[in-house]
PDB file of C-alpha atoms in Angstrom:
ATOM      1  CA  MET A   1      16.393  39.652   4.588  1.00 50.00           C
ATOM      2  CA  THR A   2      16.043  39.080   0.703  1.00 48.00           C
ATOM      3  CA  LYS A   3      12.485  38.919  -0.139  1.00 51.00           C
ATOM      4  CA  SER A   4      12.645  34.703  -1.530  1.00 48.00           C
ATOM      5  CA  ARG A   5      14.533  34.434   2.184  1.00 47.00           C
ATOM      6  CA  SER A   6      11.434  36.328   3.364  1.00 48.00           C
ATOM      7  CA  ALA A   7       9.388  33.708   1.209  1.00 50.00           C
ATOM      8  CA  ALA A   8      10.491  30.967   2.483  1.00 48.00           C
ATOM      9  CA  MET A   9      10.016  31.490   6.217  1.00 49.00           C
ATOM     10  CA  ALA A  10       6.828  32.405   5.712  1.00 50.00           C
ATOM     11  CA  SER A  11       6.211  29.232   3.718  1.00 51.00           C
ATOM     12  CA  ARG A  12       7.619  27.444   6.521  1.00 56.00           C
ATOM     13  CA  THR A  13       5.226  29.487   9.471  1.00 54.00           C
ATOM     14  CA  LEU A  14       2.424  28.403   7.607  1.00 46.00           C
ATOM     15  CA  LEU A  15       3.416  24.802   6.923  1.00 48.00           C
ATOM     16  CA  ALA A  16       3.782  24.320  10.718  1.00 50.00           C
ATOM     17  CA  ALA A  17       0.756  26.253  11.095  1.00 49.00           C
ATOM     18  CA  LEU A  18      -1.145  23.905   9.441  1.00 45.00           C
ATOM     19  CA  THR A  19       0.878  20.767  10.750  1.00 51.00           C
ATOM     20  CA  VAL A  20      -0.224  21.923  14.364  1.00 46.00           C
ATOM     21  CA  ALA A  21      -3.895  22.446  12.776  1.00 45.00           C
ATOM     22  CA  ILE A  22      -3.778  19.039  11.018  1.00 49.00           C
ATOM     23  CA  LEU A  23      -2.676  17.141  14.145  1.00 46.00           C
ATOM     24  CA  VAL A  24      -5.095  18.928  16.753  1.00 41.00           C
ATOM     25  CA  ILE A  25      -7.701  17.994  14.443  1.00 46.00           C
ATOM     26  CA  LEU A  26      -6.766  14.778  13.472  1.00 44.00           C
ATOM     27  CA  SER A  27      -6.909  13.869  17.301  1.00 46.00           C
ATOM     28  CA  GLY A  28     -10.138  14.307  17.738  1.00 46.00           C
ATOM     29  CA  CYS A  29     -10.508  11.643  15.533  1.00 43.00           C
ATOM     30  CA  GLY A  30     -11.890   7.922  16.266  1.00 43.00           C
ATOM     31  CA  ALA A  31     -11.682   5.540  12.828  1.00 40.00           C
ATOM     32  CA  SER A  32     -11.996   6.512   9.511  1.00 40.00           C
ATOM     33  CA  SER A  33     -13.835   4.098   6.883  1.00 39.00           C
ATOM     34  CA  PRO A  34     -12.041   0.937   6.956  1.00 42.00           C
ATOM     35  CA  GLY A  35      -9.956   0.313   3.922  1.00 43.00           C
ATOM     36  CA  GLY A  36      -8.605   3.437   3.511  1.00 42.00           C
ATOM     37  CA  LYS A  37      -5.590   4.500   3.366  1.00 42.00           C
ATOM     38  CA  ALA A  38      -3.098   7.720   4.166  1.00 43.00           C
ATOM     39  CA  GLU A  39      -1.680   9.208   1.312  1.00 43.00           C
ATOM     40  CA  SER A  40       2.038   9.686   1.428  1.00 43.00           C
ATOM     41  CA  SER A  41       3.022  12.499   0.135  1.00 44.00           C
ATOM     42  CA  ALA A  42       7.046  12.178  -1.074  1.00 45.00           C
ATOM     43  CA  LYS A  43       9.360  13.338   2.196  1.00 47.00           C
ATOM     44  CA  PRO A  44      10.717  16.616   2.001  1.00 46.00           C
ATOM     45  CA  SER A  45      14.482  16.579   1.745  1.00 43.00           C
ATOM     46  CA  PRO A  46      16.752  16.612   4.544  1.00 45.00           C
ATOM     47  CA  SER A  47      17.644  20.080   5.703  1.00 42.00           C
ATOM     48  CA  PRO A  48      21.227  20.937   7.246  1.00 41.00           C
ATOM     49  CA  SER A  49      19.600  22.976  10.006  1.00 42.00           C
ATOM     50  CA  VAL A  50      17.814  20.010  11.787  1.00 42.00           C
ATOM     51  CA  SER A  51      20.160  17.007  12.183  1.00 40.00           C
ATOM     52  CA  PRO A  52      18.292  13.518  11.606  1.00 43.00           C
ATOM     53  CA  ALA A  53      17.712  11.272  14.764  1.00 44.00           C
ATOM     54  CA  GLU A  54      20.306   8.012  14.670  1.00 42.00           C
ATOM     55  CA  THR A  55      17.193   5.019  14.489  1.00 40.00           C
ATOM     56  CA  THR A  56      16.912   1.304  14.771  1.00 39.00           C
ATOM     57  CA  THR A  57      14.418  -0.302  11.488  1.00 38.00           C
ATOM     58  CA  PRO A  58      12.917  -3.275  12.971  1.00 38.00           C
ATOM     59  CA  SER A  59      13.071  -6.050  10.311  1.00 36.00           C
ATOM     60  CA  GLU A  60       9.193  -7.106  10.439  1.00 41.00           C
ATOM     61  CA  SER A  61       6.687  -5.999  13.133  1.00 43.00           C
ATOM     62  CA  ASP A  62       5.886  -8.470  15.770  1.00 49.00           C
ATOM     63  CA  SER A  63       2.270  -6.914  15.660  1.00 51.00           C
ATOM     64  CA  PRO A  64      -0.670  -9.624  14.482  1.00 58.00           C
ATOM     65  CA  THR A  65      -2.095  -8.653  11.148  1.00 60.00           C
ATOM     66  CA  ASN A  66      -5.923  -8.690  10.086  1.00 62.00           C
ATOM     67  CA  ALA A  67      -6.985  -8.961   6.790  1.00 65.00           C
ATOM     68  CA  LEU A  68      -6.786  -5.012   6.215  1.00 76.00           C
ATOM     69  CA  GLY A  69      -2.697  -5.957   6.235  1.00 87.00           C
ATOM     70  CA  LEU A  70      -2.597  -3.837   9.478  1.00 92.00           C
ATOM     71  CA  PRO A  71      -1.261  -4.778  12.912  1.00 93.00           C
ATOM     72  CA  GLU A  72      -4.294  -3.975  15.609  1.00 94.00           C
ATOM     73  CA  CYS A  73      -3.140  -0.259  17.390  1.00 96.00           C
ATOM     74  CA  SER A  74      -3.226  -2.299  20.767  1.00 96.00           C
ATOM     75  CA  THR A  75      -0.118  -3.905  19.655  1.00 96.00           C
ATOM     76  CA  VAL A  76       1.623  -1.404  18.173  1.00 96.00           C
ATOM     77  CA  TRP A  77       1.035   1.318  20.160  1.00 98.00           C
ATOM     78  CA  VAL A  78       3.016   0.323  23.592  1.00 98.00           C
ATOM     79  CA  THR A  79       4.928   2.369  26.043  1.00 98.00           C
ATOM     80  CA  GLY A  80       8.734   1.402  25.556  1.00 98.00           C
ATOM     81  CA  GLU A  81       8.402  -0.660  22.206  1.00 98.00           C
ATOM     82  CA  ILE A  82       9.852   0.315  18.653  1.00 98.00           C
ATOM     83  CA  LEU A  83       7.314   1.612  16.690  1.00 98.00           C
ATOM     84  CA  PRO A  84       8.087  -0.074  12.981  1.00 96.00           C
ATOM     85  CA  GLU A  85       9.993   2.423  10.679  1.00 96.00           C
ATOM     86  CA  ASP A  86       7.117   1.366   8.103  1.00 94.00           C
ATOM     87  CA  TYR A  87       3.982   2.429  10.059  1.00 95.00           C
ATOM     88  CA  GLN A  88       1.203   3.240   7.952  1.00 92.00           C
ATOM     89  CA  GLY A  89      -1.921   2.876  10.787  1.00 94.00           C
ATOM     90  CA  CYS A  90      -2.760   0.635  12.270  1.00 95.00           C
ATOM     91  CA  THR A  91      -6.635  -1.074  12.815  1.00 95.00           C
ATOM     92  CA  GLU A  92      -9.299  -0.930  15.882  1.00 94.00           C
ATOM     93  CA  ASN A  93     -12.078  -3.994  15.933  1.00 90.00           C
ATOM     94  CA  GLY A  94     -10.927  -4.205  12.302  1.00 88.00           C
ATOM     95  CA  HIS A  95     -11.551  -0.431  10.968  1.00 92.00           C
ATOM     96  CA  PHE A  96      -8.773   1.397   9.637  1.00 93.00           C
ATOM     97  CA  VAL A  97      -7.096   3.959  12.060  1.00 94.00           C
ATOM     98  CA  GLU A  98      -5.689   7.038  10.180  1.00 92.00           C
ATOM     99  CA  PRO A  99      -2.029   7.471  10.987  1.00 93.00           C
ATOM    100  CA  ASP A 100      -1.279  10.811  12.906  1.00 93.00           C
ATOM    101  CA  ILE A 101       1.874  11.820  10.811  1.00 94.00           C
ATOM    102  CA  MET A 102       4.137  14.683  10.800  1.00 93.00           C
ATOM    103  CA  TYR A 103       7.186  14.580   8.410  1.00 94.00           C
ATOM    104  CA  CYS A 104      10.426  16.503   9.459  1.00 94.00           C
ATOM    105  CA  GLU A 105      12.867  18.460   7.273  1.00 92.00           C
ATOM    106  CA  SER A 106      15.404  16.203   8.910  1.00 90.00           C
ATOM    107  CA  GLY A 107      13.713  13.014   6.790  1.00 92.00           C
ATOM    108  CA  GLN A 108      12.657  11.803  10.319  1.00 93.00           C
ATOM    109  CA  THR A 109       8.892  11.168  10.551  1.00 95.00           C
ATOM    110  CA  LEU A 110       6.848  11.851  13.921  1.00 95.00           C
ATOM    111  CA  ALA A 111       3.949   9.555  14.662  1.00 95.00           C
ATOM    112  CA  ALA A 112       1.002  10.068  17.963  1.00 95.00           C
ATOM    113  CA  TYR A 113      -1.746   7.909  18.446  1.00 96.00           C
ATOM    114  CA  GLN A 114      -5.549   9.036  20.670  1.00 95.00           C
ATOM    115  CA  ASN A 115      -3.301  11.872  21.560  1.00 94.00           C
ATOM    116  CA  ARG A 116      -2.036   9.542  24.235  1.00 95.00           C
ATOM    117  CA  TYR A 117       1.268   8.122  23.052  1.00 96.00           C
ATOM    118  CA  TYR A 118       3.959   9.268  20.052  1.00 95.00           C
ATOM    119  CA  ALA A 119       7.104   8.266  18.483  1.00 95.00           C
ATOM    120  CA  ALA A 120       9.849   9.328  15.743  1.00 95.00           C
ATOM    121  CA  LEU A 121       9.238   5.830  13.654  1.00 96.00           C
ATOM    122  CA  GLY A 122      12.156   3.089  14.263  1.00 97.00           C
ATOM    123  CA  GLN A 123      12.208   4.855  17.453  1.00 96.00           C
ATOM    124  CA  VAL A 124      10.864   4.159  21.390  1.00 97.00           C
ATOM    125  CA  ILE A 125       6.953   4.729  22.317  1.00 97.00           C
ATOM    126  CA  ASN A 126       6.874   7.272  24.654  1.00 95.00           C
ATOM    127  CA  GLU A 127       2.883   8.205  26.818  1.00 96.00           C
ATOM    128  CA  LEU A 128       1.746  11.170  27.841  1.00 94.00           C
ATOM    129  CA  PRO A 129      -1.233  11.917  29.464  1.00 92.00           C
ATOM    130  CA  ASN A 130      -2.056  14.735  26.340  1.00 93.00           C
ATOM    131  CA  VAL A 131       0.572  14.910  23.798  1.00 92.00           C
ATOM    132  CA  HIS A 132      -0.680  17.525  21.774  1.00 88.00           C
ATOM    133  CA  GLN A 133      -0.701  19.758  24.809  1.00 91.00           C
ATOM    134  CA  SER A 134       2.751  18.709  26.109  1.00 92.00           C
ATOM    135  CA  LYS A 135       5.871  21.232  25.759  1.00 92.00           C
ATOM    136  CA  LYS A 136       8.019  17.755  24.806  1.00 89.00           C
ATOM    137  CA  TRP A 137       5.595  17.233  21.859  1.00 88.00           C
ATOM    138  CA  ARG A 138       5.876  21.226  20.638  1.00 89.00           C
ATOM    139  CA  GLN A 139       9.624  20.704  21.108  1.00 90.00           C
ATOM    140  CA  MET A 140       9.506  18.085  18.876  1.00 89.00           C
ATOM    141  CA  GLN A 141       7.329  19.924  16.377  1.00 88.00           C
ATOM    142  CA  ARG A 142       9.602  23.056  16.207  1.00 89.00           C
ATOM    143  CA  THR A 143      12.744  20.627  15.564  1.00 89.00           C
ATOM    144  CA  CYS A 144      10.872  18.420  12.947  1.00 88.00           C
ATOM    145  CA  THR A 145      10.016  21.733  10.977  1.00 85.00           C
ATOM    146  CA  GLY A 146      12.698  24.050  11.869  1.00 77.00           C
TER     147      GLY A 146
END
């Protein structure tokens, strides 16, 4: 194994560990300050090791919005419905709820809400009693981070 490949693997491992830590921390959080928006960093370029899943992009969100321009979480996070491709968070009682997002090497984006719902953007929303502790979620994370 070359030195640069070893460094790349160490970077990936660190990134995966940080992502998991952030998800665990965010799963215990409620709403953040109103009006705050998540800063979206550039998505990593697709990796040949993980192929992106086919996605269906809804043209518009059918969810009602509020003064912040975001839909109520209860109208977005519905089991069996499609999570909007452009999901950037939602509101609860008019307060912004920071999105729990993971950007994948493949270009796909995973999202979770209240440690109960999860989906890839543009895909069907699933529900589990404890998303972050489930084998299914952890497998998705491993696939996501390579």
